[in-house]
Amino acid sequence: FQYGANNLLDLATAANVTTVQNYVSGLATPPGENATHMPGALAFADAILEEEGRGGKEIVILITDGGPNYQNGIVGDGVTPPADDTTFPYGTFAFTGGTTGGENGIAGEPGELAETTSTATGIKDAGRRIIAVGVGENVAGFDDYLADDIASTPDDFVAVAEAENLGSELQALITEVC
């Protein structure tokens, strides 16, 4: 999968971390676009592994600062909703358990939690491991949900209280996994 210029999916390296930080800081968040489309992220990761996987043990690491809340729509077709959608070469994914997007709460059953759990379950049923990483204070209310419903096992959930510790926590996690 070829990532384009200014694509925030590129991994930051020691050489470009300042450029990435400056680019992110310069972005203005449109109203209603500060949601967490967790099932979309999981579905994208799963599709990439399905098409580009190399066999062996496949792992999805989900990093989030909160629970799933998102706008309903088709993700991956490059049109709205959601407004920040981009065309995805491995298909599209329809999600109907969300709300209107933004910070307007999280729907339980049926809703955002159920739809996200279902997406994660499908990935795990396909033999892939999910490691969930919760960052910051906003995720604290979702620790049990991420550990029990999203991660492959409760031991596959990592809580990172301070965002500045994310790099060292991920390094330790990757070292342990590998």
mmCIF file with all atom_site columns, C-alpha atoms in Angstrom:
data_model
loop_
_atom_site.group_PDB
_atom_site.id
_atom_site.type_symbol
_atom_site.label_atom_id
_atom_site.label_alt_id
_atom_site.label_comp_id
_atom_site.label_asym_id
_atom_site.label_entity_id
_atom_site.label_seq_id
_atom_site.pdbx_PDB_ins_code
_atom_site.Cartn_x
_atom_site.Cartn_y
_atom_site.Cartn_z
_atom_site.occupancy
_atom_site.B_iso_or_equiv
_atom_site.pdbx_formal_charge
_atom_site.auth_seq_id
_atom_site.auth_comp_id
_atom_site.auth_asym_id
_atom_site.auth_atom_id
_atom_site.pdbx_PDB_model_num
ATOM 1   C CA . PHE A 1 1   ? 0.000   0.000   0.000  1.00 0.00 ? 1   PHE A CA 1
ATOM 2   C CA . GLN A 1 2   ? 1.595   3.257   -1.105 1.00 0.00 ? 2   GLN A CA 1
ATOM 3   C CA . TYR A 1 3   ? 1.084   6.178   1.261  1.00 0.00 ? 3   TYR A CA 1
ATOM 4   C CA . GLY A 1 4   ? 1.109   9.651   -0.259 1.00 0.00 ? 4   GLY A CA 1
ATOM 5   C CA . ALA A 1 5   ? 2.868   12.849  0.751  1.00 0.00 ? 5   ALA A CA 1
ATOM 6   C CA . ASN A 1 6   ? 1.578   14.373  4.010  1.00 0.00 ? 6   ASN A CA 1
ATOM 7   C CA . ASN A 1 7   ? -0.259  11.129  4.764  1.00 0.00 ? 7   ASN A CA 1
ATOM 8   C CA . LEU A 1 8   ? -0.364  10.751  8.524  1.00 0.00 ? 8   LEU A CA 1
ATOM 9   C CA . LEU A 1 9   ? -0.294  6.974   8.210  1.00 0.00 ? 9   LEU A CA 1
ATOM 10  C CA . ASP A 1 10  ? 3.415   7.196   7.405  1.00 0.00 ? 10  ASP A CA 1
ATOM 11  C CA . LEU A 1 11  ? 5.512   6.094   10.335 1.00 0.00 ? 11  LEU A CA 1
ATOM 12  C CA . ALA A 1 12  ? 7.447   8.885   11.965 1.00 0.00 ? 12  ALA A CA 1
ATOM 13  C CA . THR A 1 13  ? 11.187  8.337   12.006 1.00 0.00 ? 13  THR A CA 1
ATOM 14  C CA . ALA A 1 14  ? 13.918  10.178  13.877 1.00 0.00 ? 14  ALA A CA 1
ATOM 15  C CA . ALA A 1 15  ? 14.556  12.134  10.681 1.00 0.00 ? 15  ALA A CA 1
ATOM 16  C CA . ASN A 1 16  ? 10.974  13.272  10.069 1.00 0.00 ? 16  ASN A CA 1
ATOM 17  C CA . VAL A 1 17  ? 9.331   13.424  13.492 1.00 0.00 ? 17  VAL A CA 1
ATOM 18  C CA . THR A 1 18  ? 9.518   17.246  13.660 1.00 0.00 ? 18  THR A CA 1
ATOM 19  C CA . THR A 1 19  ? 7.925   17.526  10.207 1.00 0.00 ? 19  THR A CA 1
ATOM 20  C CA . VAL A 1 20  ? 5.101   15.190  11.237 1.00 0.00 ? 20  VAL A CA 1
ATOM 21  C CA . GLN A 1 21  ? 4.557   17.054  14.534 1.00 0.00 ? 21  GLN A CA 1
ATOM 22  C CA . ASN A 1 22  ? 4.457   20.430  12.766 1.00 0.00 ? 22  ASN A CA 1
ATOM 23  C CA . TYR A 1 23  ? 2.037   19.116  10.149 1.00 0.00 ? 23  TYR A CA 1
ATOM 24  C CA . VAL A 1 24  ? -0.318  17.647  12.759 1.00 0.00 ? 24  VAL A CA 1
ATOM 25  C CA . SER A 1 25  ? -0.171  20.840  14.859 1.00 0.00 ? 25  SER A CA 1
ATOM 26  C CA . GLY A 1 26  ? -1.116  22.873  11.792 1.00 0.00 ? 26  GLY A CA 1
ATOM 27  C CA . LEU A 1 27  ? -4.247  20.880  11.054 1.00 0.00 ? 27  LEU A CA 1
ATOM 28  C CA . ALA A 1 28  ? -7.558  22.457  11.957 1.00 0.00 ? 28  ALA A CA 1
ATOM 29  C CA . THR A 1 29  ? -10.126 19.954  13.167 1.00 0.00 ? 29  THR A CA 1
ATOM 30  C CA . PRO A 1 30  ? -13.443 20.572  11.374 1.00 0.00 ? 30  PRO A CA 1
ATOM 31  C CA . PRO A 1 31  ? -16.548 20.592  13.570 1.00 0.00 ? 31  PRO A CA 1
ATOM 32  C CA . GLY A 1 32  ? -17.791 17.058  14.252 1.00 0.00 ? 32  GLY A CA 1
ATOM 33  C CA . GLU A 1 33  ? -14.548 15.474  13.078 1.00 0.00 ? 33  GLU A CA 1
ATOM 34  C CA . ASN A 1 34  ? -12.943 14.630  16.393 1.00 0.00 ? 34  ASN A CA 1
ATOM 35  C CA . ALA A 1 35  ? -14.551 11.239  16.641 1.00 0.00 ? 35  ALA A CA 1
ATOM 36  C CA . THR A 1 36  ? -12.883 7.838   17.009 1.00 0.00 ? 36  THR A CA 1
ATOM 37  C CA . HIS A 1 37  ? -13.860 5.560   14.136 1.00 0.00 ? 37  HIS A CA 1
ATOM 38  C CA . MET A 1 38  ? -12.479 2.448   15.788 1.00 0.00 ? 38  MET A CA 1
ATOM 39  C CA . PRO A 1 39  ? -14.268 -0.195  13.656 1.00 0.00 ? 39  PRO A CA 1
ATOM 40  C CA . GLY A 1 40  ? -13.141 1.608   10.492 1.00 0.00 ? 40  GLY A CA 1
ATOM 41  C CA . ALA A 1 41  ? -9.518  1.529   11.661 1.00 0.00 ? 41  ALA A CA 1
ATOM 42  C CA . LEU A 1 42  ? -9.801  -2.154  12.564 1.00 0.00 ? 42  LEU A CA 1
ATOM 43  C CA . ALA A 1 43  ? -11.446 -3.004  9.227  1.00 0.00 ? 43  ALA A CA 1
ATOM 44  C CA . PHE A 1 44  ? -8.725  -1.108  7.307  1.00 0.00 ? 44  PHE A CA 1
ATOM 45  C CA . ALA A 1 45  ? -5.955  -2.936  9.193  1.00 0.00 ? 45  ALA A CA 1
ATOM 46  C CA . ASP A 1 46  ? -7.646  -6.277  8.594  1.00 0.00 ? 46  ASP A CA 1
ATOM 47  C CA . ALA A 1 47  ? -8.038  -5.590  4.862  1.00 0.00 ? 47  ALA A CA 1
ATOM 48  C CA . ILE A 1 48  ? -4.378  -4.581  4.550  1.00 0.00 ? 48  ILE A CA 1
ATOM 49  C CA . LEU A 1 49  ? -3.304  -7.813  6.256  1.00 0.00 ? 49  LEU A CA 1
ATOM 50  C CA . GLU A 1 50  ? -5.704  -9.810  4.088  1.00 0.00 ? 50  GLU A CA 1
ATOM 51  C CA . GLU A 1 51  ? -4.195  -8.367  0.894  1.00 0.00 ? 51  GLU A CA 1
ATOM 52  C CA . GLU A 1 52  ? -0.606  -7.729  1.936  1.00 0.00 ? 52  GLU A CA 1
ATOM 53  C CA . GLY A 1 53  ? -0.050  -10.187 4.791  1.00 0.00 ? 53  GLY A CA 1
ATOM 54  C CA . ARG A 1 54  ? 2.990   -12.393 4.658  1.00 0.00 ? 54  ARG A CA 1
ATOM 55  C CA . GLY A 1 55  ? 1.565   -15.377 6.467  1.00 0.00 ? 55  GLY A CA 1
ATOM 56  C CA . GLY A 1 56  ? 2.704   -16.303 9.921  1.00 0.00 ? 56  GLY A CA 1
ATOM 57  C CA . LYS A 1 57  ? 1.288   -14.588 12.979 1.00 0.00 ? 57  LYS A CA 1
ATOM 58  C CA . GLU A 1 58  ? -0.467  -11.343 12.059 1.00 0.00 ? 58  GLU A CA 1
ATOM 59  C CA . ILE A 1 59  ? -0.988  -8.676  14.708 1.00 0.00 ? 59  ILE A CA 1
ATOM 60  C CA . VAL A 1 60  ? -3.092  -5.513  14.709 1.00 0.00 ? 60  VAL A CA 1
ATOM 61  C CA . ILE A 1 61  ? -2.075  -2.875  17.232 1.00 0.00 ? 61  ILE A CA 1
ATOM 62  C CA . LEU A 1 62  ? -4.942  -0.475  17.908 1.00 0.00 ? 62  LEU A CA 1
ATOM 63  C CA . ILE A 1 63  ? -3.912  2.779   19.593 1.00 0.00 ? 63  ILE A CA 1
ATOM 64  C CA . THR A 1 64  ? -6.756  4.939   20.888 1.00 0.00 ? 64  THR A CA 1
ATOM 65  C CA . ASP A 1 65  ? -7.423  7.803   23.262 1.00 0.00 ? 65  ASP A CA 1
ATOM 66  C CA . GLY A 1 66  ? -11.035 6.855   23.933 1.00 0.00 ? 66  GLY A CA 1
ATOM 67  C CA . GLY A 1 67  ? -13.922 4.613   23.095 1.00 0.00 ? 67  GLY A CA 1
ATOM 68  C CA . PRO A 1 68  ? -15.495 4.276   19.648 1.00 0.00 ? 68  PRO A CA 1
ATOM 69  C CA . ASN A 1 69  ? -17.680 7.185   18.575 1.00 0.00 ? 69  ASN A CA 1
ATOM 70  C CA . TYR A 1 70  ? -18.194 7.913   14.921 1.00 0.00 ? 70  TYR A CA 1
ATOM 71  C CA . GLN A 1 71  ? -20.510 9.025   12.184 1.00 0.00 ? 71  GLN A CA 1
ATOM 72  C CA . ASN A 1 72  ? -22.421 6.380   10.252 1.00 0.00 ? 72  ASN A CA 1
ATOM 73  C CA . GLY A 1 73  ? -21.506 5.882   6.639  1.00 0.00 ? 73  GLY A CA 1
ATOM 74  C CA . ILE A 1 74  ? -19.317 4.038   4.198  1.00 0.00 ? 74  ILE A CA 1
ATOM 75  C CA . VAL A 1 75  ? -15.618 4.208   5.012  1.00 0.00 ? 75  VAL A CA 1
ATOM 76  C CA . GLY A 1 76  ? -13.080 3.895   2.213  1.00 0.00 ? 76  GLY A CA 1
ATOM 77  C CA . ASP A 1 77  ? -15.045 5.270   -0.733 1.00 0.00 ? 77  ASP A CA 1
ATOM 78  C CA . GLY A 1 78  ? -13.568 8.776   -0.584 1.00 0.00 ? 78  GLY A CA 1
ATOM 79  C CA . VAL A 1 79  ? -16.867 10.580  -0.030 1.00 0.00 ? 79  VAL A CA 1
ATOM 80  C CA . THR A 1 80  ? -18.762 11.738  3.023  1.00 0.00 ? 80  THR A CA 1
ATOM 81  C CA . PRO A 1 81  ? -19.657 10.647  5.577  1.00 0.00 ? 81  PRO A CA 1
ATOM 82  C CA . PRO A 1 82  ? -17.251 10.645  7.249  1.00 0.00 ? 82  PRO A CA 1
ATOM 83  C CA . ALA A 1 83  ? -15.893 13.947  5.967  1.00 0.00 ? 83  ALA A CA 1
ATOM 84  C CA . ASP A 1 84  ? -12.256 12.865  6.281  1.00 0.00 ? 84  ASP A CA 1
ATOM 85  C CA . ASP A 1 85  ? -12.764 9.663   4.299  1.00 0.00 ? 85  ASP A CA 1
ATOM 86  C CA . THR A 1 86  ? -10.214 8.670   1.688  1.00 0.00 ? 86  THR A CA 1
ATOM 87  C CA . THR A 1 87  ? -10.417 6.153   -1.143 1.00 0.00 ? 87  THR A CA 1
ATOM 88  C CA . PHE A 1 88  ? -9.129  2.798   0.051  1.00 0.00 ? 88  PHE A CA 1
ATOM 89  C CA . PRO A 1 89  ? -7.824  0.315   -2.540 1.00 0.00 ? 89  PRO A CA 1
ATOM 90  C CA . TYR A 1 90  ? -9.017  -2.792  -0.667 1.00 0.00 ? 90  TYR A CA 1
ATOM 91  C CA . GLY A 1 91  ? -12.709 -2.054  -0.532 1.00 0.00 ? 91  GLY A CA 1
ATOM 92  C CA . THR A 1 92  ? -15.225 -0.128  1.519  1.00 0.00 ? 92  THR A CA 1
ATOM 93  C CA . PHE A 1 93  ? -16.843 -0.773  4.885  1.00 0.00 ? 93  PHE A CA 1
ATOM 94  C CA . ALA A 1 94  ? -20.342 0.292   5.935  1.00 0.00 ? 94  ALA A CA 1
ATOM 95  C CA . PHE A 1 95  ? -20.966 1.195   9.567  1.00 0.00 ? 95  PHE A CA 1
ATOM 96  C CA . THR A 1 96  ? -24.411 1.928   10.956 1.00 0.00 ? 96  THR A CA 1
ATOM 97  C CA . GLY A 1 97  ? -23.934 1.666   14.729 1.00 0.00 ? 97  GLY A CA 1
ATOM 98  C CA . GLY A 1 98  ? -22.602 5.188   15.148 1.00 0.00 ? 98  GLY A CA 1
ATOM 99  C CA . THR A 1 99  ? -24.103 8.522   15.958 1.00 0.00 ? 99  THR A CA 1
ATOM 100 C CA . THR A 1 100 ? -23.710 11.807  14.126 1.00 0.00 ? 100 THR A CA 1
ATOM 101 C CA . GLY A 1 101 ? -19.976 11.893  14.802 1.00 0.00 ? 101 GLY A CA 1
ATOM 102 C CA . GLY A 1 102 ? -18.041 14.188  17.087 1.00 0.00 ? 102 GLY A CA 1
ATOM 103 C CA . GLU A 1 103 ? -18.069 14.186  20.855 1.00 0.00 ? 103 GLU A CA 1
ATOM 104 C CA . ASN A 1 104 ? -21.708 13.278  21.397 1.00 0.00 ? 104 ASN A CA 1
ATOM 105 C CA . GLY A 1 105 ? -21.430 10.135  23.430 1.00 0.00 ? 105 GLY A CA 1
ATOM 106 C CA . ILE A 1 106 ? -21.032 6.474   22.695 1.00 0.00 ? 106 ILE A CA 1
ATOM 107 C CA . ALA A 1 107 ? -23.933 4.178   21.953 1.00 0.00 ? 107 ALA A CA 1
ATOM 108 C CA . GLY A 1 108 ? -23.924 0.782   23.632 1.00 0.00 ? 108 GLY A CA 1
ATOM 109 C CA . GLU A 1 109 ? -26.199 -2.036  22.473 1.00 0.00 ? 109 GLU A CA 1
ATOM 110 C CA . PRO A 1 110 ? -26.849 -1.880  19.603 1.00 0.00 ? 110 PRO A CA 1
ATOM 111 C CA . GLY A 1 111 ? -24.467 0.853   18.606 1.00 0.00 ? 111 GLY A CA 1
ATOM 112 C CA . GLU A 1 112 ? -20.851 1.854   18.473 1.00 0.00 ? 112 GLU A CA 1
ATOM 113 C CA . LEU A 1 113 ? -19.645 -0.549  21.152 1.00 0.00 ? 113 LEU A CA 1
ATOM 114 C CA . ALA A 1 114 ? -21.476 -3.516  19.624 1.00 0.00 ? 114 ALA A CA 1
ATOM 115 C CA . GLU A 1 115 ? -20.378 -2.727  16.064 1.00 0.00 ? 115 GLU A CA 1
ATOM 116 C CA . THR A 1 116 ? -16.754 -2.258  17.120 1.00 0.00 ? 116 THR A CA 1
ATOM 117 C CA . THR A 1 117 ? -16.801 -5.497  19.120 1.00 0.00 ? 117 THR A CA 1
ATOM 118 C CA . SER A 1 118 ? -18.226 -7.331  16.116 1.00 0.00 ? 118 SER A CA 1
ATOM 119 C CA . THR A 1 119 ? -15.487 -5.980  13.844 1.00 0.00 ? 119 THR A CA 1
ATOM 120 C CA . ALA A 1 120 ? -12.777 -6.984  16.349 1.00 0.00 ? 120 ALA A CA 1
ATOM 121 C CA . THR A 1 121 ? -14.314 -10.431 16.790 1.00 0.00 ? 121 THR A CA 1
ATOM 122 C CA . GLY A 1 122 ? -14.185 -11.030 13.028 1.00 0.00 ? 122 GLY A CA 1
ATOM 123 C CA . ILE A 1 123 ? -10.489 -10.146 12.972 1.00 0.00 ? 123 ILE A CA 1
ATOM 124 C CA . LYS A 1 124 ? -9.733  -12.447 15.906 1.00 0.00 ? 124 LYS A CA 1
ATOM 125 C CA . ASP A 1 125 ? -11.834 -15.259 14.386 1.00 0.00 ? 125 ASP A CA 1
ATOM 126 C CA . ALA A 1 126 ? -9.648  -14.982 11.260 1.00 0.00 ? 126 ALA A CA 1
ATOM 127 C CA . GLY A 1 127 ? -6.640  -15.893 13.435 1.00 0.00 ? 127 GLY A CA 1
ATOM 128 C CA . ARG A 1 128 ? -5.206  -12.415 13.861 1.00 0.00 ? 128 ARG A CA 1
ATOM 129 C CA . ARG A 1 129 ? -4.152  -11.035 17.226 1.00 0.00 ? 129 ARG A CA 1
ATOM 130 C CA . ILE A 1 130 ? -5.338  -7.614  18.385 1.00 0.00 ? 130 ILE A CA 1
ATOM 131 C CA . ILE A 1 131 ? -3.337  -5.629  20.903 1.00 0.00 ? 131 ILE A CA 1
ATOM 132 C CA . ALA A 1 132 ? -5.213  -2.574  22.189 1.00 0.00 ? 132 ALA A CA 1
ATOM 133 C CA . VAL A 1 133 ? -3.303  0.403   23.557 1.00 0.00 ? 133 VAL A CA 1
ATOM 134 C CA . GLY A 1 134 ? -5.254  3.033   25.477 1.00 0.00 ? 134 GLY A CA 1
ATOM 135 C CA . VAL A 1 135 ? -3.558  6.419   25.794 1.00 0.00 ? 135 VAL A CA 1
ATOM 136 C CA . GLY A 1 136 ? -4.384  9.160   28.286 1.00 0.00 ? 136 GLY A CA 1
ATOM 137 C CA . GLU A 1 137 ? -7.127  9.890   30.776 1.00 0.00 ? 137 GLU A CA 1
ATOM 138 C CA . ASN A 1 138 ? -10.058 9.804   28.316 1.00 0.00 ? 138 ASN A CA 1
ATOM 139 C CA . VAL A 1 139 ? -9.582  6.092   27.708 1.00 0.00 ? 139 VAL A CA 1
ATOM 140 C CA . ALA A 1 140 ? -9.797  5.174   31.404 1.00 0.00 ? 140 ALA A CA 1
ATOM 141 C CA . GLY A 1 141 ? -13.538 4.525   31.233 1.00 0.00 ? 141 GLY A CA 1
ATOM 142 C CA . PHE A 1 142 ? -12.964 2.069   28.391 1.00 0.00 ? 142 PHE A CA 1
ATOM 143 C CA . ASP A 1 143 ? -10.114 0.002   29.824 1.00 0.00 ? 143 ASP A CA 1
ATOM 144 C CA . ASP A 1 144 ? -12.338 -3.006  30.534 1.00 0.00 ? 144 ASP A CA 1
ATOM 145 C CA . TYR A 1 145 ? -14.047 -2.728  27.137 1.00 0.00 ? 145 TYR A CA 1
ATOM 146 C CA . LEU A 1 146 ? -10.718 -2.581  25.281 1.00 0.00 ? 146 LEU A CA 1
ATOM 147 C CA . ALA A 1 147 ? -9.239  -5.426  27.356 1.00 0.00 ? 147 ALA A CA 1
ATOM 148 C CA . ASP A 1 148 ? -12.266 -7.733  27.290 1.00 0.00 ? 148 ASP A CA 1
ATOM 149 C CA . ASP A 1 149 ? -13.988 -7.004  23.961 1.00 0.00 ? 149 ASP A CA 1
ATOM 150 C CA . ILE A 1 150 ? -11.341 -5.643  21.586 1.00 0.00 ? 150 ILE A CA 1
ATOM 151 C CA . ALA A 1 151 ? -7.953  -7.119  22.570 1.00 0.00 ? 151 ALA A CA 1
ATOM 152 C CA . SER A 1 152 ? -7.398  -10.809 21.884 1.00 0.00 ? 152 SER A CA 1
ATOM 153 C CA . THR A 1 153 ? -6.949  -11.422 25.603 1.00 0.00 ? 153 THR A CA 1
ATOM 154 C CA . PRO A 1 154 ? -7.027  -9.076  28.603 1.00 0.00 ? 154 PRO A CA 1
ATOM 155 C CA . ASP A 1 155 ? -3.220  -9.395  28.665 1.00 0.00 ? 155 ASP A CA 1
ATOM 156 C CA . ASP A 1 156 ? -3.224  -7.851  25.162 1.00 0.00 ? 156 ASP A CA 1
ATOM 157 C CA . PHE A 1 157 ? -4.403  -4.508  26.551 1.00 0.00 ? 157 PHE A CA 1
ATOM 158 C CA . VAL A 1 158 ? -1.831  -1.861  27.477 1.00 0.00 ? 158 VAL A CA 1
ATOM 159 C CA . ALA A 1 159 ? -2.776  1.337   29.336 1.00 0.00 ? 159 ALA A CA 1
ATOM 160 C CA . VAL A 1 160 ? -0.465  4.300   28.759 1.00 0.00 ? 160 VAL A CA 1
ATOM 161 C CA . ALA A 1 161 ? -1.379  7.052   31.218 1.00 0.00 ? 161 ALA A CA 1
ATOM 162 C CA . GLU A 1 162 ? 0.823   9.774   29.702 1.00 0.00 ? 162 GLU A CA 1
ATOM 163 C CA . ALA A 1 163 ? 0.993   10.294  25.925 1.00 0.00 ? 163 ALA A CA 1
ATOM 164 C CA . GLU A 1 164 ? 4.686   11.202  26.116 1.00 0.00 ? 164 GLU A CA 1
ATOM 165 C CA . ASN A 1 165 ? 5.366   7.616   27.270 1.00 0.00 ? 165 ASN A CA 1
ATOM 166 C CA . LEU A 1 166 ? 3.709   6.057   24.212 1.00 0.00 ? 166 LEU A CA 1
ATOM 167 C CA . GLY A 1 167 ? 6.985   5.610   22.283 1.00 0.00 ? 167 GLY A CA 1
ATOM 168 C CA . SER A 1 168 ? 8.762   3.744   25.061 1.00 0.00 ? 168 SER A CA 1
ATOM 169 C CA . GLU A 1 169 ? 5.652   1.663   25.837 1.00 0.00 ? 169 GLU A CA 1
ATOM 170 C CA . LEU A 1 170 ? 5.315   0.680   22.158 1.00 0.00 ? 170 LEU A CA 1
ATOM 171 C CA . GLN A 1 171 ? 9.009   -0.164  21.957 1.00 0.00 ? 171 GLN A CA 1
ATOM 172 C CA . ALA A 1 172 ? 8.665   -2.464  24.974 1.00 0.00 ? 172 ALA A CA 1
ATOM 173 C CA . LEU A 1 173 ? 5.481   -3.992  23.536 1.00 0.00 ? 173 LEU A CA 1
ATOM 174 C CA . ILE A 1 174 ? 7.034   -4.672  20.125 1.00 0.00 ? 174 ILE A CA 1
ATOM 175 C CA . THR A 1 175 ? 10.137  -6.129  21.760 1.00 0.00 ? 175 THR A CA 1
ATOM 176 C CA . GLU A 1 176 ? 7.932   -8.466  23.807 1.00 0.00 ? 176 GLU A CA 1
ATOM 177 C CA . VAL A 1 177 ? 5.797   -9.484  20.818 1.00 0.00 ? 177 VAL A CA 1
ATOM 178 C CA . CYS A 1 178 ? 8.788   -10.123 18.574 1.00 0.00 ? 178 CYS A CA 1
#
